[in-house]
Short mmCIF file of C-alpha atoms and ligand atoms in Angstrom, two decimals:
data_model
loop_
_atom_site.label_atom_id
_atom_site.label_comp_id
_atom_site.label_asym_id
_atom_site.label_seq_id
_atom_site.Cartn_x
_atom_site.Cartn_y
_atom_site.Cartn_z
CA MET A 12 175.62 144.55 51.04
CA ILE A 13 178.20 142.14 52.31
CA TYR A 14 179.69 143.22 55.65
CA PHE A 15 183.03 141.41 56.28
CA ASP A 16 184.43 143.94 58.78
CA ASN A 17 183.02 142.56 61.98
CA SER A 18 186.34 142.92 63.86
CA ALA A 19 186.12 146.69 63.35
CA THR A 20 182.61 146.67 64.72
CA THR A 21 179.43 144.64 64.52
CA LYS A 22 175.87 145.55 63.69
CA PRO A 23 173.91 145.72 66.98
CA TYR A 24 171.26 143.02 67.42
CA LYS A 25 167.76 144.39 66.75
CA GLU A 26 166.67 143.42 70.30
CA VAL A 27 169.61 145.44 71.69
CA VAL A 28 168.67 148.53 69.71
CA GLU A 29 165.07 148.26 70.97
CA LEU A 30 166.12 147.78 74.59
CA VAL A 31 168.55 150.72 74.58
CA ALA A 32 165.97 152.97 72.87
CA ARG A 33 163.29 152.00 75.38
CA LEU A 34 165.55 152.50 78.41
CA MET A 35 166.76 155.86 77.09
CA SER A 36 163.24 157.19 77.10
CA GLU A 37 161.75 155.30 80.03
CA GLU A 38 164.68 154.73 82.43
CA PHE A 39 166.75 157.85 82.04
CA GLY A 40 167.42 158.24 85.83
CA ASN A 41 170.90 158.70 87.08
CA SER A 42 171.95 155.43 88.81
CA SER A 43 173.49 157.52 91.64
CA SER A 44 170.24 159.41 92.42
CA LEU A 45 168.42 158.44 95.56
CA HIS A 46 164.86 158.78 94.25
CA ALA A 47 162.76 156.02 92.69
CA LEU A 48 163.94 156.66 89.08
CA GLY A 49 167.57 156.54 90.18
CA ILE A 50 167.05 153.38 92.14
CA ARG A 51 165.38 151.73 89.18
CA ALA A 52 168.35 152.66 86.98
CA GLU A 53 170.70 151.30 89.64
CA ARG A 54 168.79 148.04 89.69
CA ILE A 55 169.15 147.64 85.92
CA LEU A 56 172.84 148.39 86.27
CA GLU A 57 173.43 145.81 89.01
CA ASN A 58 171.37 143.10 87.23
CA THR A 59 173.46 143.67 84.11
CA ARG A 60 176.68 143.54 86.15
CA ARG A 61 175.61 140.11 87.43
CA THR A 62 174.76 138.89 83.87
CA LEU A 63 178.09 140.02 82.46
CA ALA A 64 180.17 138.74 85.39
CA GLU A 65 178.58 135.32 84.91
CA THR A 66 179.75 135.10 81.27
CA ILE A 67 183.38 135.00 82.52
CA LYS A 68 182.68 133.24 85.87
CA ALA A 69 183.56 136.40 87.83
CA GLN A 70 181.88 138.00 90.80
CA PRO A 71 179.71 141.07 90.09
CA GLU A 72 182.01 143.18 92.36
CA GLU A 73 184.86 142.36 90.00
CA ILE A 74 183.30 144.27 87.08
CA VAL A 75 183.87 148.01 86.43
CA PHE A 76 181.92 149.60 83.62
CA THR A 77 183.85 151.88 81.23
CA SER A 78 183.35 153.63 77.88
CA GLY A 79 184.83 150.69 75.95
CA GLY A 80 187.94 148.65 75.31
CA THR A 81 190.26 151.63 74.90
CA GLU A 82 189.34 153.09 78.28
CA SER A 83 189.51 149.74 80.05
CA ILE A 84 193.00 149.14 78.64
CA ASN A 85 194.23 152.69 79.54
CA MET A 86 192.84 152.25 83.01
CA ALA A 87 194.47 148.89 83.58
CA LEU A 88 197.91 149.84 82.20
CA LYS A 89 198.30 153.44 83.32
CA GLY A 90 196.28 152.86 86.51
CA THR A 91 198.49 149.97 87.73
CA ALA A 92 201.74 151.64 86.64
CA GLU A 93 200.86 154.65 88.80
CA ALA A 94 199.62 152.58 91.77
CA PHE A 95 202.70 150.31 91.81
CA LYS A 96 205.46 152.71 90.80
CA ARG A 97 207.25 152.20 94.11
CA THR A 98 207.40 148.43 93.62
CA GLY A 99 209.06 148.73 90.20
CA LYS A 100 208.92 150.20 86.77
CA HIS A 101 209.46 147.14 84.57
CA ILE A 102 206.62 146.21 82.20
CA ILE A 103 206.47 143.35 79.66
CA SER A 104 204.23 143.37 76.64
CA SER A 105 203.82 141.75 73.24
CA PRO A 106 204.66 143.81 70.13
CA VAL A 107 201.33 142.97 68.40
CA GLU A 108 198.98 144.72 70.77
CA HIS A 109 196.16 147.06 69.76
CA ASP A 110 196.98 150.81 69.66
CA ALA A 111 195.02 151.34 72.88
CA ALA A 112 197.63 149.26 74.69
CA GLN A 113 200.62 150.27 72.55
CA GLU A 114 199.98 154.01 72.97
CA SER A 115 199.40 153.62 76.69
CA LEU A 116 202.74 151.80 76.97
CA ASN A 117 204.44 154.51 74.89
CA ALA A 118 203.08 157.11 77.28
CA LEU A 119 204.45 155.11 80.26
CA SER A 120 207.81 154.74 78.53
CA ALA A 121 207.97 158.49 78.08
CA ILE A 122 207.68 159.05 81.84
CA GLY A 123 210.38 156.59 82.83
CA TYR A 124 208.86 153.08 82.81
CA GLU A 125 210.96 150.33 81.17
CA VAL A 126 208.77 148.52 78.68
CA GLU A 127 210.22 145.31 77.28
CA TYR A 128 208.68 143.50 74.30
CA LEU A 129 208.59 139.75 73.71
CA SER A 130 209.48 138.39 70.32
CA VAL A 131 206.72 136.71 68.35
CA ASP A 132 206.52 133.98 65.67
CA GLU A 133 205.14 134.35 62.11
CA PHE A 134 201.56 134.50 63.47
CA GLY A 135 202.32 136.94 66.28
CA ARG A 136 202.33 134.28 68.99
CA ILE A 137 204.50 135.08 72.07
CA SER A 138 207.07 132.71 73.42
CA LEU A 139 206.24 131.45 76.92
CA ASP A 140 209.90 130.55 77.61
CA GLU A 141 210.94 134.05 76.79
CA LEU A 142 208.20 135.47 79.02
CA LYS A 143 209.40 133.28 81.91
CA ALA A 144 212.97 134.47 81.45
CA LYS A 145 212.10 138.14 81.29
CA ILE A 146 210.08 138.37 84.56
CA ARG A 147 212.16 140.12 87.20
CA ASP A 148 211.65 141.08 90.85
CA ASP A 149 210.70 144.62 89.75
CA THR A 150 208.30 143.53 86.95
CA ILE A 151 205.05 145.17 88.01
CA LEU A 152 202.95 144.31 84.96
CA VAL A 153 202.65 141.98 81.95
CA ASN A 154 200.23 142.91 79.11
CA ILE A 155 199.16 140.38 76.43
CA MET A 156 196.07 140.30 74.22
CA ALA A 157 193.92 137.13 74.09
CA VAL A 158 193.11 137.31 70.38
CA ASN A 159 194.94 139.45 67.87
CA ASN A 160 192.59 141.85 66.06
CA GLU A 161 194.49 141.80 62.71
CA LEU A 162 195.39 138.15 62.44
CA GLY A 163 192.97 136.29 64.70
CA THR A 164 195.85 134.56 66.49
CA ILE A 165 194.93 133.12 69.89
CA GLU A 166 197.67 133.92 72.43
CA PRO A 167 198.40 131.41 75.21
CA VAL A 168 197.18 133.73 77.96
CA VAL A 169 196.08 131.04 80.40
CA GLU A 170 199.53 129.40 80.36
CA ALA A 171 201.15 132.89 80.48
CA SER A 172 199.10 133.69 83.59
CA HIS A 173 200.40 130.58 85.41
CA ILE A 174 204.00 131.34 84.45
CA ILE A 175 203.70 134.97 85.58
CA LYS A 176 202.23 134.01 88.97
CA SER A 177 204.75 131.22 89.58
CA ARG A 178 207.69 133.49 88.73
CA ASN A 179 206.62 136.59 90.68
CA LYS A 180 203.38 136.68 92.73
CA LYS A 181 203.48 140.51 92.78
CA THR A 182 203.56 140.84 88.96
CA LEU A 183 200.13 141.89 87.71
CA PHE A 184 198.70 140.61 84.47
CA HIS A 185 196.39 142.49 82.10
CA VAL A 186 194.69 140.75 79.19
CA ASP A 187 193.02 142.58 76.31
CA ALA A 188 190.09 140.28 75.58
CA VAL A 189 188.23 142.68 73.28
CA GLN A 190 188.48 140.30 70.27
CA ALA A 191 188.23 137.16 72.34
CA TYR A 192 184.99 137.81 74.22
CA GLY A 193 182.07 135.85 72.74
CA LYS A 194 184.46 134.07 70.35
CA ILE A 195 186.41 131.79 72.68
CA PRO A 196 185.60 130.91 76.30
CA ILE A 197 187.07 133.12 78.98
CA ASN A 198 186.95 131.85 82.55
CA VAL A 199 188.66 133.97 85.23
CA ARG A 200 189.05 130.89 87.43
CA GLU A 201 191.44 129.41 84.78
CA LEU A 202 192.89 132.60 83.37
CA GLU A 203 194.77 134.02 86.36
CA ALA A 204 194.76 137.62 85.12
CA ASP A 205 194.30 140.52 87.47
CA TYR A 206 192.69 142.81 84.86
CA ILE A 207 190.83 141.91 81.66
CA SER A 208 189.43 144.44 79.16
CA PHE A 209 186.18 143.99 77.20
CA SER A 210 184.13 145.97 74.66
CA SER A 211 180.46 145.79 73.79
CA HIS A 212 180.44 146.81 70.13
CA LYS A 213 182.45 143.76 68.98
CA ILE A 214 179.62 141.48 70.08
CA HIS A 215 176.62 143.28 68.54
CA GLY A 216 176.20 145.66 71.53
CA PRO A 217 176.26 149.44 71.52
CA LYS A 218 179.46 151.40 70.94
CA GLY A 219 181.08 153.37 73.73
CA VAL A 220 180.45 150.72 76.34
CA GLY A 221 182.92 148.30 77.89
CA MET A 222 184.05 146.71 81.12
CA LEU A 223 187.19 146.00 83.05
CA PHE A 224 187.41 142.79 85.12
CA MET A 225 189.46 143.51 88.27
CA ARG A 226 190.19 140.54 90.41
CA LYS A 227 189.05 140.86 94.02
CA GLY A 228 191.86 142.62 95.89
CA ALA A 229 193.50 144.10 92.77
CA ARG A 230 194.15 147.83 92.94
CA LEU A 231 194.72 150.60 90.47
CA HIS A 232 194.92 154.41 90.47
CA PRO A 233 191.87 155.90 88.68
CA ILE A 234 192.75 157.73 85.46
CA ILE A 235 189.52 159.80 85.40
CA SER A 236 188.82 162.08 88.33
CA GLY A 237 185.27 162.84 89.45
CA GLY A 238 182.44 161.54 91.50
CA GLY A 239 183.80 157.99 91.69
CA HIS A 240 180.57 156.40 90.35
CA GLU A 241 182.06 152.96 89.66
CA ARG A 242 183.55 151.89 93.01
CA ASN A 243 185.72 155.04 93.10
CA LEU A 244 187.73 153.53 90.24
CA ARG A 245 185.92 155.16 87.32
CA SER A 246 184.02 158.45 87.37
CA GLY A 247 181.27 159.77 85.05
CA THR A 248 177.49 159.35 85.05
CA VAL A 249 176.91 155.77 84.20
CA ASN A 250 175.55 154.88 80.73
CA VAL A 251 172.78 152.56 82.05
CA PRO A 252 170.90 152.01 78.74
CA GLY A 253 174.17 151.26 76.90
CA ILE A 254 175.32 148.92 79.60
CA ALA A 255 171.98 147.09 79.64
CA GLY A 256 172.39 146.79 75.83
CA PHE A 257 175.83 145.29 76.38
CA GLY A 258 174.33 142.78 78.83
CA LEU A 259 171.59 141.72 76.40
CA ALA A 260 174.11 141.48 73.51
CA ALA A 261 176.40 139.27 75.63
CA SER A 262 173.51 136.94 76.63
CA MET A 263 172.45 136.62 73.01
CA LYS A 264 176.04 136.21 71.74
CA PHE A 265 176.89 133.48 74.32
CA GLU A 266 173.76 131.57 73.35
CA ARG A 267 174.91 131.50 69.69
CA MET A 268 178.62 131.33 70.27
CA GLU A 269 178.99 127.75 69.05
CA GLN A 270 176.69 128.19 66.04
CA ASP A 271 178.34 131.49 65.06
CA SER A 272 181.76 129.90 65.31
CA LYS A 273 180.65 127.07 62.92
CA THR A 274 179.13 129.57 60.48
CA CYS A 275 182.24 131.80 60.50
CA GLY A 276 184.50 128.72 60.22
CA LYS A 277 182.73 127.52 57.09
CA ILE A 278 182.90 131.03 55.53
CA ARG A 279 186.60 131.25 56.32
CA GLU A 280 187.29 127.81 54.87
CA LEU A 281 185.32 128.56 51.72
CA LEU A 282 187.15 131.85 51.10
CA MET A 283 190.51 130.21 51.62
CA GLU A 284 189.71 127.29 49.30
CA ARG A 285 188.30 129.47 46.52
CA LEU A 286 190.98 132.15 46.72
CA THR A 287 193.79 129.58 46.82
CA ALA A 288 192.37 127.89 43.76
CA SER A 289 191.96 131.09 41.76
CA LEU A 290 194.97 133.11 42.90
CA GLY A 291 197.62 130.49 43.57
CA PRO A 292 200.97 132.19 44.28
CA MET A 293 199.34 135.67 44.22
CA LEU A 294 197.82 134.86 47.60
CA ARG A 295 199.35 134.60 51.05
CA VAL A 296 197.32 133.63 54.12
CA ASN A 297 198.60 135.58 57.15
CA SER A 298 196.25 134.15 59.75
CA PRO A 299 197.11 130.90 61.54
CA GLU A 300 194.95 127.84 60.87
CA ASP A 301 194.20 127.56 64.59
CA GLY A 302 193.13 131.20 65.02
CA VAL A 303 189.60 132.33 65.71
CA ASP A 304 187.04 131.38 63.06
CA ASN A 305 185.87 134.90 62.47
CA ILE A 306 189.11 136.53 61.17
CA LEU A 307 190.96 135.86 57.93
CA ASN A 308 193.94 138.04 57.02
CA ILE A 309 195.31 137.60 53.54
CA SER A 310 197.87 139.33 51.35
CA LEU A 311 197.42 139.85 47.63
CA LYS A 312 200.54 140.16 45.50
CA GLY A 313 201.25 143.29 43.48
CA VAL A 314 198.34 145.39 44.76
CA GLN A 315 197.74 148.02 47.41
CA SER A 316 195.09 146.87 49.92
CA GLU A 317 193.33 150.25 49.58
CA THR A 318 192.80 149.54 45.85
CA VAL A 319 191.14 146.19 46.62
CA LEU A 320 189.16 147.75 49.39
CA HIS A 321 187.71 150.41 47.11
CA PHE A 322 187.01 147.96 44.26
CA LEU A 323 185.12 145.81 46.72
CA GLU A 324 183.32 148.80 48.15
CA MET A 325 181.94 149.54 44.67
CA LYS A 326 180.33 146.09 44.85
CA GLU A 327 179.06 146.88 48.36
CA ILE A 328 181.49 144.47 49.98
CA TYR A 329 183.08 145.93 53.10
CA VAL A 330 186.41 144.66 54.35
CA SER A 331 189.37 146.19 56.17
CA SER A 332 192.97 146.92 55.16
CA GLY A 333 195.13 145.68 58.05
CA SER A 334 193.17 146.74 61.10
CA ALA A 335 190.54 149.52 61.27
CA CYS A 336 192.77 151.53 63.60
CA HIS A 337 195.54 151.65 61.00
CA SER A 338 193.43 152.00 57.90
CA ARG A 339 193.35 155.78 57.93
CA LYS A 340 196.98 156.19 58.93
CA ASN A 341 198.33 154.98 55.58
CA THR A 342 201.31 153.21 57.17
CA VAL A 343 202.26 149.56 57.09
CA SER A 344 200.63 147.73 60.00
CA ARG A 345 202.89 147.47 63.02
CA VAL A 346 201.58 143.95 63.63
CA LEU A 347 202.41 142.74 60.11
CA LYS A 348 205.89 144.25 60.56
CA ALA A 349 206.29 142.41 63.86
CA ILE A 350 205.50 139.03 62.28
CA GLY A 351 208.22 139.72 59.69
CA LEU A 352 205.93 140.07 56.66
CA SER A 353 207.85 141.60 53.72
CA PRO A 354 206.70 145.14 52.80
CA GLU A 355 205.52 143.73 49.40
CA TRP A 356 203.11 141.34 51.04
CA ALA A 357 202.20 143.74 53.89
CA LYS A 358 200.99 146.51 51.52
CA GLY A 359 198.46 144.14 49.95
CA ALA A 360 197.04 142.81 53.25
CA ILE A 361 193.32 142.74 53.80
CA ARG A 362 191.39 141.56 56.78
CA LEU A 363 188.03 139.84 56.33
CA SER A 364 186.09 139.36 59.53
CA PHE A 365 182.76 137.60 59.91
CA SER A 366 179.79 137.25 62.21
CA GLY A 367 176.93 134.79 62.62
CA ASP A 368 174.87 136.97 60.29
CA ASN A 369 177.10 136.25 57.32
CA THR A 370 176.48 133.39 54.87
CA GLU A 371 178.46 130.98 52.71
CA HIS A 372 176.87 132.56 49.66
CA GLU A 373 178.47 135.87 50.65
CA ALA A 374 181.85 134.11 50.87
CA ILE A 375 181.43 132.88 47.30
CA ILE A 376 180.47 136.34 46.03
CA CYS A 377 183.41 137.96 47.85
CA SER A 378 185.97 135.44 46.60
CA GLU A 379 184.75 135.91 42.97
CA ALA A 380 184.99 139.70 43.45
CA ILE A 381 188.60 139.46 44.73
CA SER A 382 189.58 137.13 41.90
CA GLU A 383 188.02 139.49 39.39
CA ILE A 384 189.87 142.50 40.84
CA MET A 385 193.17 140.62 40.75
CA GLY A 386 192.54 139.69 37.09
CA THR A 387 191.85 143.35 36.25
CA VAL A 388 194.90 144.64 38.18
CA GLN A 389 197.15 142.03 36.48
CA LYS A 390 195.97 143.15 33.00
CA MET A 391 196.69 146.78 33.96
N1 PLP B 25 191.63 145.96 71.75
C1 PLP B 25 191.43 145.29 70.59
C2 PLP B 25 192.18 144.00 70.42
C3 PLP B 25 190.56 145.80 69.64
O1 PLP B 25 190.38 145.11 68.47
C4 PLP B 25 189.93 147.04 69.86
C5 PLP B 25 189.06 147.64 68.81
O2 PLP B 25 189.26 147.50 67.66
C6 PLP B 25 190.15 147.68 71.10
C7 PLP B 25 191.01 147.13 71.99
C8 PLP B 25 189.49 148.98 71.43
O3 PLP B 25 188.16 148.78 71.82
P1 PLP B 25 187.09 150.00 71.71
O4 PLP B 25 186.77 150.18 70.28
O5 PLP B 25 185.89 149.51 72.47
O6 PLP B 25 187.68 151.18 72.37
#
């Protein structure tokens, strides 16, 4: 099997699976309970909070655990909109965000918030000048992702954060770092964001676990009501084994970040070289050259991406059409539309995404399989 769909999700590290399984049977206490088992669970939770905070140079008190990227993003966007509705109702976002952000913004739009979108270039990159010009006195929030999940484009979020804070100190900034974490460095002392969303399953951790960085002093209105387990900001019995698994996955991923990036970079390069040579004008590379090493989005001429996906699947090669979140919707990706890709190219778009577990040999097999499929389709 060749798994080239690591941006949809990653295979958990063996050590992570073992740790989560052990904690589920041995340390099943509720971290809010006052007895010894609860206190032990709380200790695991707080140690993990410290470990994860360190990876982004944050303070442990600035980390709120959630059920994943989607919840963190909903919490940051809807929670700040509600908390600051008296200050203003103007929100700025990019048009290439993940559905978790886009649908949250649509929900806010429907209840009277004014959401304005920045234009983007051919790779989905926002314009900083336009951002600067659009910030107003009543702009309560700016939302921009750090790495695009479909294209791998790295957005200039550090520069954006400085612009936002210099234009209006009261404007809050949320960054979706789900695809950036463990791939490029994130340092909250450089990135002046107020909220940053993270997810565990993109870095070989368990699914259904995530975190929201909330800068000291930042506020939001909780979107889930209950016992207030996480600093009264997020309720629900805390998933201590899953969170511990996230912590271990992050430690392991950060240790290999450089090596993984080199491995993925070579795979990406090899695929591009081989596909360009064999497909020529039938191929279009949609990802920017200076994007993250682990994502390569390409378009194949004259084919439907689903056809290629299923041909590859028969050879046990797993890739994605557009992004995983769109792949069952059968619509042209909103992101590919935003970058101005023609419908002809957009319908044949596939995303190949790698991890440190992949090899150059797999890249060769995959490129040969794609070339073979294109040959067959052309004959048909
Ligand atoms: N944001 C981005 C950029 C993503 O790629 C994803 C997942 O694909 C999410 C948010 C959602 O994260 P989760 O799957 O943890 O809810």
